PDB file of C-alpha atoms (C1' of nucleotides) in Angstrom:
ATOM      1  CA  MET A   1     -64.159 101.130 -72.976  1.00 44.00           C
ATOM      2  CA  HIS A   2     -66.880 103.574 -73.404  1.00 52.00           C
ATOM      3  CA  SER A   3     -67.113 106.440 -75.986  1.00 48.00           C
ATOM      4  CA  PRO A   4     -65.487 109.358 -74.153  1.00 50.00           C
ATOM      5  CA  GLU A   5     -68.086 112.046 -75.826  1.00 56.00           C
ATOM      6  CA  LEU A   6     -70.625 110.325 -73.381  1.00 61.00           C
ATOM      7  CA  LEU A   7     -68.116 111.137 -70.370  1.00 62.00           C
ATOM      8  CA  LYS A   8     -68.838 115.187 -71.077  1.00 69.00           C
ATOM      9  CA  GLY A   9     -70.296 116.855 -68.812  1.00 78.00           C
ATOM     10  CA  THR A  10     -70.016 114.576 -65.970  1.00 92.00           C
ATOM     11  CA  LEU A  11     -66.538 114.640 -64.838  1.00 94.00           C
ATOM     12  CA  GLN A  12     -67.131 117.143 -61.883  1.00 95.00           C
ATOM     13  CA  THR A  13     -70.101 115.272 -60.887  1.00 95.00           C
ATOM     14  CA  ILE A  14     -68.005 111.991 -60.714  1.00 96.00           C
ATOM     15  CA  ILE A  15     -65.387 113.772 -58.820  1.00 97.00           C
ATOM     16  CA  LEU A  16     -67.005 115.493 -56.310  1.00 97.00           C
ATOM     17  CA  LYS A  17     -69.423 112.143 -55.495  1.00 97.00           C
ATOM     18  CA  LEU A  18     -66.358 110.253 -54.850  1.00 98.00           C
ATOM     19  CA  LEU A  19     -64.984 112.761 -52.659  1.00 98.00           C
ATOM     20  CA  ALA A  20     -68.179 112.650 -50.890  1.00 98.00           C
ATOM     21  CA  ASP A  21     -68.040 108.820 -50.601  1.00 97.00           C
ATOM     22  CA  HIS A  22     -64.491 108.705 -49.601  1.00 96.00           C
ATOM     23  CA  GLY A  23     -63.283 111.481 -47.887  1.00 95.00           C
ATOM     24  CA  LYS A  24     -59.909 113.367 -49.389  1.00 97.00           C
ATOM     25  CA  MET A  25     -58.363 111.548 -52.334  1.00 98.00           C
ATOM     26  CA  TYR A  26     -55.436 112.588 -54.095  1.00 98.00           C
ATOM     27  CA  GLY A  27     -55.422 112.983 -58.115  1.00 98.00           C
ATOM     28  CA  TYR A  28     -53.923 109.745 -59.141  1.00 97.00           C
ATOM     29  CA  GLU A  29     -56.003 107.872 -56.525  1.00 98.00           C
ATOM     30  CA  ILE A  30     -59.416 109.382 -57.918  1.00 98.00           C
ATOM     31  CA  THR A  31     -58.304 107.881 -61.390  1.00 97.00           C
ATOM     32  CA  GLN A  32     -57.665 104.640 -59.818  1.00 97.00           C
ATOM     33  CA  LYS A  33     -60.898 104.679 -57.948  1.00 97.00           C
ATOM     34  CA  VAL A  34     -63.100 105.343 -61.062  1.00 96.00           C
ATOM     35  CA  LYS A  35     -60.949 102.603 -62.842  1.00 95.00           C
ATOM     36  CA  GLU A  36     -61.963  99.998 -60.031  1.00 96.00           C
ATOM     37  CA  LEU A  37     -65.612 100.856 -59.847  1.00 96.00           C
ATOM     38  CA  SER A  38     -66.361 100.838 -63.163  1.00 94.00           C
ATOM     39  CA  ASP A  39     -64.635  98.027 -64.225  1.00 93.00           C
ATOM     40  CA  GLY A  40     -61.526  99.406 -66.093  1.00 91.00           C
ATOM     41  CA  SER A  41     -64.164 100.549 -68.421  1.00 90.00           C
ATOM     42  CA  LEU A  42     -63.686 104.403 -67.665  1.00 91.00           C
ATOM     43  CA  ALA A  43     -60.469 105.871 -67.389  1.00 89.00           C
ATOM     44  CA  LEU A  44     -59.910 109.450 -66.905  1.00 92.00           C
ATOM     45  CA  THR A  45     -57.156 111.109 -68.247  1.00 94.00           C
ATOM     46  CA  GLU A  46     -54.985 113.203 -66.677  1.00 96.00           C
ATOM     47  CA  GLY A  47     -55.413 116.331 -69.074  1.00 95.00           C
ATOM     48  CA  ALA A  48     -58.875 115.965 -68.089  1.00 95.00           C
ATOM     49  CA  LEU A  49     -58.763 115.360 -64.433  1.00 97.00           C
ATOM     50  CA  TYR A  50     -56.312 118.195 -62.910  1.00 98.00           C
ATOM     51  CA  PRO A  51     -57.752 121.031 -64.995  1.00 97.00           C
ATOM     52  CA  THR A  52     -60.913 120.088 -63.434  1.00 97.00           C
ATOM     53  CA  LEU A  53     -59.675 119.587 -60.061  1.00 98.00           C
ATOM     54  CA  HIS A  54     -58.118 122.964 -60.287  1.00 98.00           C
ATOM     55  CA  LYS A  55     -61.093 124.374 -61.716  1.00 97.00           C
ATOM     56  CA  LEU A  56     -63.095 123.252 -58.889  1.00 97.00           C
ATOM     57  CA  GLU A  57     -60.910 124.366 -56.275  1.00 97.00           C
ATOM     58  CA  ALA A  58     -60.895 127.944 -57.905  1.00 96.00           C
ATOM     59  CA  GLU A  59     -64.915 127.953 -57.823  1.00 96.00           C
ATOM     60  CA  GLY A  60     -64.265 127.386 -54.009  1.00 96.00           C
ATOM     61  CA  LEU A  61     -66.059 123.615 -54.168  1.00 97.00           C
ATOM     62  CA  LEU A  62     -62.576 121.870 -53.356  1.00 98.00           C
ATOM     63  CA  SER A  63     -59.806 122.784 -50.938  1.00 98.00           C
ATOM     64  CA  THR A  64     -56.226 121.271 -50.861  1.00 98.00           C
ATOM     65  CA  GLU A  65     -53.703 119.942 -48.544  1.00 97.00           C
ATOM     66  CA  LYS A  66     -50.048 118.825 -49.075  1.00 97.00           C
ATOM     67  CA  VAL A  67     -48.701 115.955 -47.965  1.00 96.00           C
ATOM     68  CA  SER A  68     -45.105 114.956 -48.128  1.00 94.00           C
ATOM     69  CA  LEU A  69     -44.197 111.400 -47.964  1.00 89.00           C
ATOM     70  CA  GLY A  70     -40.363 111.538 -48.338  1.00 88.00           C
ATOM     71  CA  LYS A  71     -39.287 113.774 -51.147  1.00 91.00           C
ATOM     72  CA  ARG A  72     -42.629 113.117 -52.756  1.00 92.00           C
ATOM     73  CA  VAL A  73     -45.275 115.637 -52.395  1.00 94.00           C
ATOM     74  CA  ARG A  74     -49.108 114.374 -52.610  1.00 97.00           C
ATOM     75  CA  LYS A  75     -51.934 117.000 -53.146  1.00 98.00           C
ATOM     76  CA  TYR A  76     -55.294 115.852 -51.323  1.00 98.00           C
ATOM     77  CA  TYR A  77     -58.850 117.322 -52.218  1.00 98.00           C
ATOM     78  CA  THR A  78     -61.117 117.975 -50.050  1.00 98.00           C
ATOM     79  CA  LEU A  79     -64.822 118.814 -50.320  1.00 98.00           C
ATOM     80  CA  THR A  80     -65.355 122.333 -49.082  1.00 98.00           C
ATOM     81  CA  GLU A  81     -69.289 123.242 -46.909  1.00 97.00           C
ATOM     82  CA  ILE A  82     -69.795 124.712 -50.448  1.00 96.00           C
ATOM     83  CA  GLY A  83     -68.727 121.691 -52.590  1.00 97.00           C
ATOM     84  CA  ARG A  84     -70.664 119.380 -50.146  1.00 96.00           C
ATOM     85  CA  SER A  85     -73.881 121.238 -50.258  1.00 96.00           C
ATOM     86  CA  SER A  86     -73.552 121.357 -53.896  1.00 95.00           C
ATOM     87  CA  ILE A  87     -73.649 117.556 -54.716  1.00 95.00           C
ATOM     88  CA  GLN A  88     -77.142 116.396 -54.051  1.00 93.00           C
ATOM     89  CA  LYS A  89     -78.637 119.009 -56.728  1.00 92.00           C
ATOM     90  CA  ARG A  90     -75.749 117.328 -59.308  1.00 92.00           C
ATOM     91  CA  ILE A  91     -76.985 113.955 -58.378  1.00 93.00           C
ATOM     92  CA  GLU A  92     -80.544 114.916 -58.958  1.00 91.00           C
ATOM     93  CA  ASP A  93     -79.588 116.778 -62.292  1.00 89.00           C
ATOM     94  CA  PHE A  94     -78.010 113.665 -63.611  1.00 91.00           C
ATOM     95  CA  GLU A  95     -80.783 111.338 -62.638  1.00 91.00           C
ATOM     96  CA  SER A  96     -83.356 113.459 -64.055  1.00 90.00           C
ATOM     97  CA  PHE A  97     -81.265 113.763 -67.399  1.00 90.00           C
ATOM     98  CA  ILE A  98     -81.489 110.215 -67.418  1.00 91.00           C
ATOM     99  CA  SER A  99     -84.786 109.736 -66.995  1.00 91.00           C
ATOM    100  CA  THR A 100     -85.655 112.262 -69.944  1.00 92.00           C
ATOM    101  CA  MET A 101     -83.133 110.510 -72.221  1.00 93.00           C
ATOM    102  CA  PHE A 102     -84.501 107.361 -71.314  1.00 94.00           C
ATOM    103  CA  ASN A 103     -88.306 108.865 -72.503  1.00 94.00           C
ATOM    104  CA  VAL A 104     -86.732 110.734 -75.493  1.00 94.00           C
ATOM    105  CA  LEU A 105     -85.095 107.755 -76.543  1.00 95.00           C
ATOM    106  CA  GLN A 106     -88.335 105.161 -75.666  1.00 93.00           C
ATOM    107  CA  LEU A 107     -85.933 102.964 -73.503  1.00 92.00           C
ATOM    108  CA  ARG A 108     -87.300 100.741 -70.764  1.00 81.00           C
ATOM    109  CA  PRO A 109     -85.872 101.797 -67.166  1.00 72.00           C
ATOM    110  CA  ILE A 110     -82.992 100.020 -65.895  1.00 61.00           C
ATOM    111  CA  GLY A 111     -83.894  97.408 -63.588  1.00 50.00           C
ATOM    112  CA  SER A 112     -87.317  96.624 -64.603  1.00 46.00           C
TER     113      SER A 112
ATOM    114  CA  MET B   1     -84.212 122.705 -67.914  1.00 43.00           C
ATOM    115  CA  HIS B   2     -81.134 120.074 -68.028  1.00 51.00           C
ATOM    116  CA  SER B   3     -77.867 121.334 -67.873  1.00 46.00           C
ATOM    117  CA  PRO B   4     -76.446 121.490 -71.283  1.00 49.00           C
ATOM    118  CA  GLU B   5     -73.351 120.071 -70.717  1.00 55.00           C
ATOM    119  CA  LEU B   6     -74.817 116.768 -69.715  1.00 60.00           C
ATOM    120  CA  LEU B   7     -76.600 116.860 -73.353  1.00 60.00           C
ATOM    121  CA  LYS B   8     -73.079 116.607 -74.930  1.00 66.00           C
ATOM    122  CA  GLY B   9     -72.019 113.510 -76.745  1.00 75.00           C
ATOM    123  CA  THR B  10     -75.710 112.131 -76.888  1.00 91.00           C
ATOM    124  CA  LEU B  11     -77.401 114.359 -79.460  1.00 94.00           C
ATOM    125  CA  GLN B  12     -76.603 111.436 -82.344  1.00 95.00           C
ATOM    126  CA  THR B  13     -77.741 109.073 -80.472  1.00 95.00           C
ATOM    127  CA  ILE B  14     -81.312 110.980 -79.903  1.00 96.00           C
ATOM    128  CA  ILE B  15     -81.727 112.009 -83.611  1.00 97.00           C
ATOM    129  CA  LEU B  16     -81.059 108.266 -85.106  1.00 97.00           C
ATOM    130  CA  LYS B  17     -83.145 106.672 -82.788  1.00 97.00           C
ATOM    131  CA  LEU B  18     -86.170 109.227 -83.273  1.00 97.00           C
ATOM    132  CA  LEU B  19     -85.820 108.855 -87.272  1.00 98.00           C
ATOM    133  CA  ALA B  20     -85.703 104.813 -86.382  1.00 97.00           C
ATOM    134  CA  ASP B  21     -89.084 104.896 -84.400  1.00 97.00           C
ATOM    135  CA  HIS B  22     -90.954 107.936 -86.444  1.00 96.00           C
ATOM    136  CA  GLY B  23     -89.522 107.630 -90.024  1.00 95.00           C
ATOM    137  CA  LYS B  24     -88.701 110.413 -92.116  1.00 97.00           C
ATOM    138  CA  MET B  25     -88.376 113.660 -90.208  1.00 98.00           C
ATOM    139  CA  TYR B  26     -87.400 117.153 -91.186  1.00 98.00           C
ATOM    140  CA  GLY B  27     -85.177 119.241 -88.722  1.00 97.00           C
ATOM    141  CA  TYR B  28     -87.830 121.613 -87.173  1.00 97.00           C
ATOM    142  CA  GLU B  29     -89.951 118.514 -86.403  1.00 98.00           C
ATOM    143  CA  ILE B  30     -87.187 117.151 -84.651  1.00 98.00           C
ATOM    144  CA  THR B  31     -86.928 119.624 -82.311  1.00 97.00           C
ATOM    145  CA  GLN B  32     -90.400 119.739 -81.785  1.00 97.00           C
ATOM    146  CA  LYS B  33     -90.692 116.026 -80.942  1.00 97.00           C
ATOM    147  CA  VAL B  34     -87.565 116.054 -78.652  1.00 95.00           C
ATOM    148  CA  LYS B  35     -89.702 119.086 -76.520  1.00 94.00           C
ATOM    149  CA  GLU B  36     -92.560 116.780 -76.495  1.00 95.00           C
ATOM    150  CA  LEU B  37     -91.029 113.320 -75.577  1.00 95.00           C
ATOM    151  CA  SER B  38     -89.125 115.400 -72.954  1.00 93.00           C
ATOM    152  CA  ASP B  39     -91.772 117.300 -71.571  1.00 93.00           C
ATOM    153  CA  GLY B  40     -90.215 120.428 -72.160  1.00 91.00           C
ATOM    154  CA  SER B  41     -87.299 119.836 -70.430  1.00 90.00           C
ATOM    155  CA  LEU B  42     -84.811 119.145 -73.716  1.00 90.00           C
ATOM    156  CA  ALA B  43     -84.720 121.946 -76.231  1.00 89.00           C
ATOM    157  CA  LEU B  44     -82.320 121.135 -79.348  1.00 92.00           C
ATOM    158  CA  THR B  45     -80.700 124.687 -80.486  1.00 93.00           C
ATOM    159  CA  GLU B  46     -80.605 124.930 -84.129  1.00 95.00           C
ATOM    160  CA  GLY B  47     -77.167 125.658 -83.849  1.00 94.00           C
ATOM    161  CA  ALA B  48     -76.459 121.960 -82.449  1.00 94.00           C
ATOM    162  CA  LEU B  49     -78.870 120.453 -84.594  1.00 97.00           C
ATOM    163  CA  TYR B  50     -78.353 121.345 -88.218  1.00 97.00           C
ATOM    164  CA  PRO B  51     -74.638 120.820 -87.756  1.00 96.00           C
ATOM    165  CA  THR B  52     -75.222 117.221 -86.598  1.00 96.00           C
ATOM    166  CA  LEU B  53     -77.785 116.390 -89.312  1.00 97.00           C
ATOM    167  CA  HIS B  54     -75.316 117.614 -92.064  1.00 97.00           C
ATOM    168  CA  LYS B  55     -72.525 115.425 -90.360  1.00 96.00           C
ATOM    169  CA  LEU B  56     -74.726 112.674 -90.166  1.00 97.00           C
ATOM    170  CA  GLU B  57     -75.384 112.983 -93.754  1.00 97.00           C
ATOM    171  CA  ALA B  58     -71.763 113.444 -94.867  1.00 96.00           C
ATOM    172  CA  GLU B  59     -71.008 110.228 -93.077  1.00 95.00           C
ATOM    173  CA  GLY B  60     -73.514 108.412 -94.870  1.00 96.00           C
ATOM    174  CA  LEU B  61     -76.127 107.914 -91.958  1.00 97.00           C
ATOM    175  CA  LEU B  62     -78.621 109.424 -93.693  1.00 97.00           C
ATOM    176  CA  SER B  63     -80.208 110.587 -96.654  1.00 97.00           C
ATOM    177  CA  THR B  64     -81.976 113.659 -97.394  1.00 97.00           C
ATOM    178  CA  GLU B  65     -85.192 114.229 -99.556  1.00 96.00           C
ATOM    179  CA  LYS B  66     -86.451 117.580-100.511  1.00 96.00           C
ATOM    180  CA  VAL B  67     -90.156 118.475-100.424  1.00 95.00           C
ATOM    181  CA  SER B  68     -92.289 121.506-101.702  1.00 93.00           C
ATOM    182  CA  LEU B  69     -94.958 122.851-100.111  1.00 87.00           C
ATOM    183  CA  GLY B  70     -96.064 125.988-101.753  1.00 87.00           C
ATOM    184  CA  LYS B  71     -92.891 127.991-101.871  1.00 89.00           C
ATOM    185  CA  ARG B  72     -91.218 126.620 -98.730  1.00 89.00           C
ATOM    186  CA  VAL B  73     -89.059 123.927 -98.791  1.00 93.00           C
ATOM    187  CA  ARG B  74     -88.466 121.138 -96.153  1.00 96.00           C
ATOM    188  CA  LYS B  75     -85.662 119.238 -96.164  1.00 98.00           C
ATOM    189  CA  TYR B  76     -86.594 115.468 -94.659  1.00 98.00           C
ATOM    190  CA  TYR B  77     -84.205 113.129 -93.009  1.00 98.00           C
ATOM    191  CA  THR B  78     -83.984 109.443 -93.463  1.00 98.00           C
ATOM    192  CA  LEU B  79     -81.767 106.511 -92.103  1.00 98.00           C
ATOM    193  CA  THR B  80     -79.700 105.259 -94.642  1.00 97.00           C
ATOM    194  CA  GLU B  81     -79.086 101.137 -94.094  1.00 97.00           C
ATOM    195  CA  ILE B  82     -75.418 102.098 -92.493  1.00 96.00           C
ATOM    196  CA  GLY B  83     -77.465 104.627 -90.248  1.00 96.00           C
ATOM    197  CA  ARG B  84     -80.033 102.090 -88.988  1.00 96.00           C
ATOM    198  CA  SER B  85     -77.619  99.016 -88.694  1.00 95.00           C
ATOM    199  CA  SER B  86     -75.454 101.857 -86.165  1.00 94.00           C
ATOM    200  CA  ILE B  87     -78.280 102.619 -83.719  1.00 95.00           C
ATOM    201  CA  GLN B  88     -78.207  99.400 -81.855  1.00 93.00           C
ATOM    202  CA  LYS B  89     -74.541  99.834 -80.992  1.00 91.00           C
ATOM    203  CA  ARG B  90     -75.432 103.167 -80.077  1.00 92.00           C
ATOM    204  CA  ILE B  91     -78.254 102.619 -77.671  1.00 93.00           C
ATOM    205  CA  GLU B  92     -76.251  99.998 -76.153  1.00 91.00           C
ATOM    206  CA  ASP B  93     -73.474 102.025 -75.340  1.00 89.00           C
ATOM    207  CA  PHE B  94     -75.681 104.726 -73.809  1.00 90.00           C
ATOM    208  CA  GLU B  95     -77.051 102.185 -71.453  1.00 91.00           C
ATOM    209  CA  SER B  96     -73.681 100.709 -70.859  1.00 91.00           C
ATOM    210  CA  PHE B  97     -72.487 104.370 -69.982  1.00 90.00           C
ATOM    211  CA  ILE B  98     -74.978 104.576 -67.615  1.00 91.00           C
ATOM    212  CA  SER B  99     -74.677 101.684 -66.013  1.00 92.00           C
ATOM    213  CA  THR B 100     -71.295 102.533 -65.323  1.00 92.00           C
ATOM    214  CA  MET B 101     -71.828 106.098 -64.272  1.00 93.00           C
ATOM    215  CA  PHE B 102     -74.188 104.597 -62.056  1.00 94.00           C
ATOM    216  CA  ASN B 103     -71.584 102.056 -60.219  1.00 95.00           C
ATOM    217  CA  VAL B 104     -69.252 105.091 -59.924  1.00 95.00           C
ATOM    218  CA  LEU B 105     -71.708 107.277 -58.541  1.00 95.00           C
ATOM    219  CA  GLN B 106     -72.649 104.497 -56.285  1.00 93.00           C
ATOM    220  CA  LEU B 107     -76.520 105.254 -57.278  1.00 93.00           C
ATOM    221  CA  ARG B 108     -79.216 102.599 -56.983  1.00 81.00           C
ATOM    222  CA  PRO B 109     -80.480 101.778 -60.682  1.00 72.00           C
ATOM    223  CA  ILE B 110     -84.079 103.534 -61.694  1.00 62.00           C
ATOM    224  CA  GLY B 111     -86.932 101.554 -61.282  1.00 51.00           C
ATOM    225  CA  SER B 112     -85.574  99.629 -58.262  1.00 46.00           C
TER     226      SER B 112
ATOM    227  C1'  DT C   1     -27.588  97.702 -59.634  1.00 61.06           C
ATOM    228  C1'  DC C   2     -29.625  98.814 -63.476  1.00 61.06           C
ATOM    229  C1'  DG C   3     -33.875  99.528 -65.896  1.00 61.06           C
ATOM    230  C1'  DT C   4     -38.402  99.641 -66.365  1.00 61.06           C
ATOM    231  C1'  DA C   5     -43.088 100.334 -64.161  1.00 61.06           C
ATOM    232  C1'  DT C   6     -45.575 102.684 -61.252  1.00 61.06           C
ATOM    233  C1'  DT C   7     -46.693 106.627 -58.255  1.00 61.06           C
ATOM    234  C1'  DA C   8     -47.656 111.570 -58.461  1.00 61.06           C
ATOM    235  C1'  DC C   9     -47.675 116.004 -60.211  1.00 61.06           C
ATOM    236  C1'  DC C  10     -48.581 119.081 -64.264  1.00 61.06           C
ATOM    237  C1'  DT C  11     -49.359 121.781 -68.903  1.00 61.06           C
ATOM    238  C1'  DA C  12     -50.347 122.700 -73.850  1.00 61.06           C
ATOM    239  C1'  DA C  13     -52.286 122.493 -78.521  1.00 61.06           C
ATOM    240  C1'  DG C  14     -56.239 120.680 -81.188  1.00 61.06           C
ATOM    241  C1'  DA C  15     -60.578 118.516 -81.515  1.00 61.06           C
ATOM    242  C1'  DC C  16     -64.894 118.459 -80.828  1.00 61.06           C
ATOM    243  C1'  DT C  17     -69.326 119.665 -79.864  1.00 61.06           C
ATOM    244  C1'  DC C  18     -72.201 122.915 -77.599  1.00 61.06           C
ATOM    245  C1'  DT C  19     -74.785 127.882 -76.653  1.00 61.06           C
ATOM    246  C1'  DA C  20     -75.966 132.449 -78.147  1.00 61.06           C
ATOM    247  C1'  DA C  21     -76.904 135.359 -81.815  1.00 61.06           C
ATOM    248  C1'  DT C  22     -77.862 136.460 -86.328  1.00 61.06           C
ATOM    249  C1'  DG C  23     -79.775 136.146 -90.926  1.00 61.06           C
ATOM    250  C1'  DT C  24     -83.674 134.729 -94.392  1.00 61.06           C
ATOM    251  C1'  DA C  25     -87.900 133.693 -95.749  1.00 61.06           C
ATOM    252  C1'  DT C  26     -92.715 131.564 -95.940  1.00 61.06           C
ATOM    253  C1'  DT C  27     -97.333 130.867 -93.482  1.00 61.06           C
ATOM    254  C1'  DG C  28    -101.347 131.379 -90.453  1.00 61.06           C
ATOM    255  C1'  DA C  29    -103.722 134.076 -87.265  1.00 61.06           C
ATOM    256  C1'  DA C  30    -105.558 137.921 -84.902  1.00 61.06           C
TER     257       DA C  30
ATOM    258  C1'  DT D   1    -101.012 144.410 -91.566  1.00 61.06           C
ATOM    259  C1'  DT D   2     -98.459 143.043 -88.456  1.00 61.06           C
ATOM    260  C1'  DC D   3     -96.817 139.203 -85.499  1.00 61.06           C
ATOM    261  C1'  DA D   4     -95.707 134.477 -83.996  1.00 61.06           C
ATOM    262  C1'  DA D   5     -94.805 130.191 -85.712  1.00 61.06           C
ATOM    263  C1'  DT D   6     -92.523 127.676 -89.006  1.00 61.06           C
ATOM    264  C1'  DA D   7     -88.289 126.236 -91.564  1.00 61.06           C
ATOM    265  C1'  DC D   8     -84.077 126.515 -93.117  1.00 61.06           C
ATOM    266  C1'  DA D   9     -78.976 127.833 -92.164  1.00 61.06           C
ATOM    267  C1'  DT D  10     -74.293 129.937 -90.420  1.00 61.06           C
ATOM    268  C1'  DT D  11     -70.904 131.997 -87.164  1.00 61.06           C
ATOM    269  C1'  DA D  12     -68.414 133.158 -83.098  1.00 61.06           C
ATOM    270  C1'  DG D  13     -67.115 132.099 -78.749  1.00 61.06           C
ATOM    271  C1'  DA D  14     -67.081 129.118 -74.960  1.00 61.06           C
ATOM    272  C1'  DG D  15     -66.039 124.785 -72.781  1.00 61.06           C
ATOM    273  C1'  DT D  16     -64.383 119.866 -72.136  1.00 61.06           C
ATOM    274  C1'  DC D  17     -62.033 116.855 -73.699  1.00 61.06           C
ATOM    275  C1'  DT D  18     -57.953 113.676 -76.050  1.00 61.06           C
ATOM    276  C1'  DT D  19     -53.301 113.152 -77.000  1.00 61.06           C
ATOM    277  C1'  DA D  20     -49.094 114.425 -76.360  1.00 61.06           C
ATOM    278  C1'  DG D  21     -45.841 115.563 -73.758  1.00 61.06           C
ATOM    279  C1'  DG D  22     -42.902 116.834 -69.307  1.00 61.06           C
ATOM    280  C1'  DT D  23     -40.587 116.290 -64.283  1.00 61.06           C
ATOM    281  C1'  DA D  24     -39.545 113.632 -60.708  1.00 61.06           C
ATOM    282  C1'  DA D  25     -39.733 109.632 -56.656  1.00 61.06           C
ATOM    283  C1'  DT D  26     -40.270 104.987 -55.624  1.00 61.06           C
ATOM    284  C1'  DA D  27     -40.821 100.070 -56.102  1.00 61.06           C
ATOM    285  C1'  DC D  28     -39.138  95.869 -57.776  1.00 61.06           C
ATOM    286  C1'  DG D  29     -37.195  92.564 -60.481  1.00 61.06           C
ATOM    287  C1'  DA D  30     -33.227  90.647 -63.099  1.00 61.06           C
TER     288       DA D  30
END
DNA sequence: TCGTATTACCTAAGACTCTAATGTATTGAA
DNA sequence: TTCAATACATTAGAGTCTTAGGTAATACGA
C-alpha cells in the first residue's frame, strides 16, 4: 500500500479520468475500479471519496442521477461538459508535475 | 507553475534527495536549487520548507550546523545515517506511486 | 433462517501539509 | 541611501486526507 500522503491532490484527477474512460459510475464502483486498476495498492476511503464527489458536483464538473434497484438507491455520477473539458488540462498538469519531480529528484524517466 | 496540491507529500522526499546529492545545504540554498532543477516551475515557500526541515531534524533524519559569515548565521542541514538510509525507500515509494497512478489513469509511461 | 459479508450511501473530528502573510536582520549594488 | 537579495523564522487559515462512526439493503453459506 502506498503512503497515503502521496495521494493528496490526485483524487479529483482520478475520479474525472475514470468517469471519462468508463462513463457513468457510482461511488462504490469507483472505489472498486481504483482497487482493480492499481492491483490492490490504492484504496480510496469513503471519507475522502464522497466529499470529493460532492465538491466536484457543486463545482459543476459532475452531474448525478439516482437509480432505484428494488429498495436500494444508487447514485450515478456523470461528467458534465465542463467536467469533460477540464480533464485534458488536469492530466497534463499531472504529467508535467511528474516530469518536474523527476528532474528535481534526478531520476531516470520510467520506461527508458 | 504547478498546482501546489500535487506537491503535497513530496517535500520531504525532495529535501532528503537534494541533501543526498549535494551534501550539506542551508534552507535558502534548497529553495534556489529546487527552482533551478525545476526550471522555475517549482517554488518552495518558506512556510512549507522550514517546518519540514525542523520536523526532519526532530525525527533524527537531519542534523544541523551553524556557520557564521560575518554577522549572519547560516544553518546547514546534513543527512544523518538514518536519513541517508531512508532515502532509497522514499524514492522507491514515489516511483511506485507514479507507476500506480499511470495504471489508474491509464496513461502511457513517460519516455515510451 | 440466521448471521455475516458485501454492497451502498453518508458525516464528523482531527491530523497534517500546505499557502499567504508577516517579521527580523544582514549584505550588496545602483 | 535605499532597494533587492539573502537568510532565518512563525502564524492563521485553507484544504485534503484518515479514522471512525452511522444507516440500511442484499446475498450467501451454515
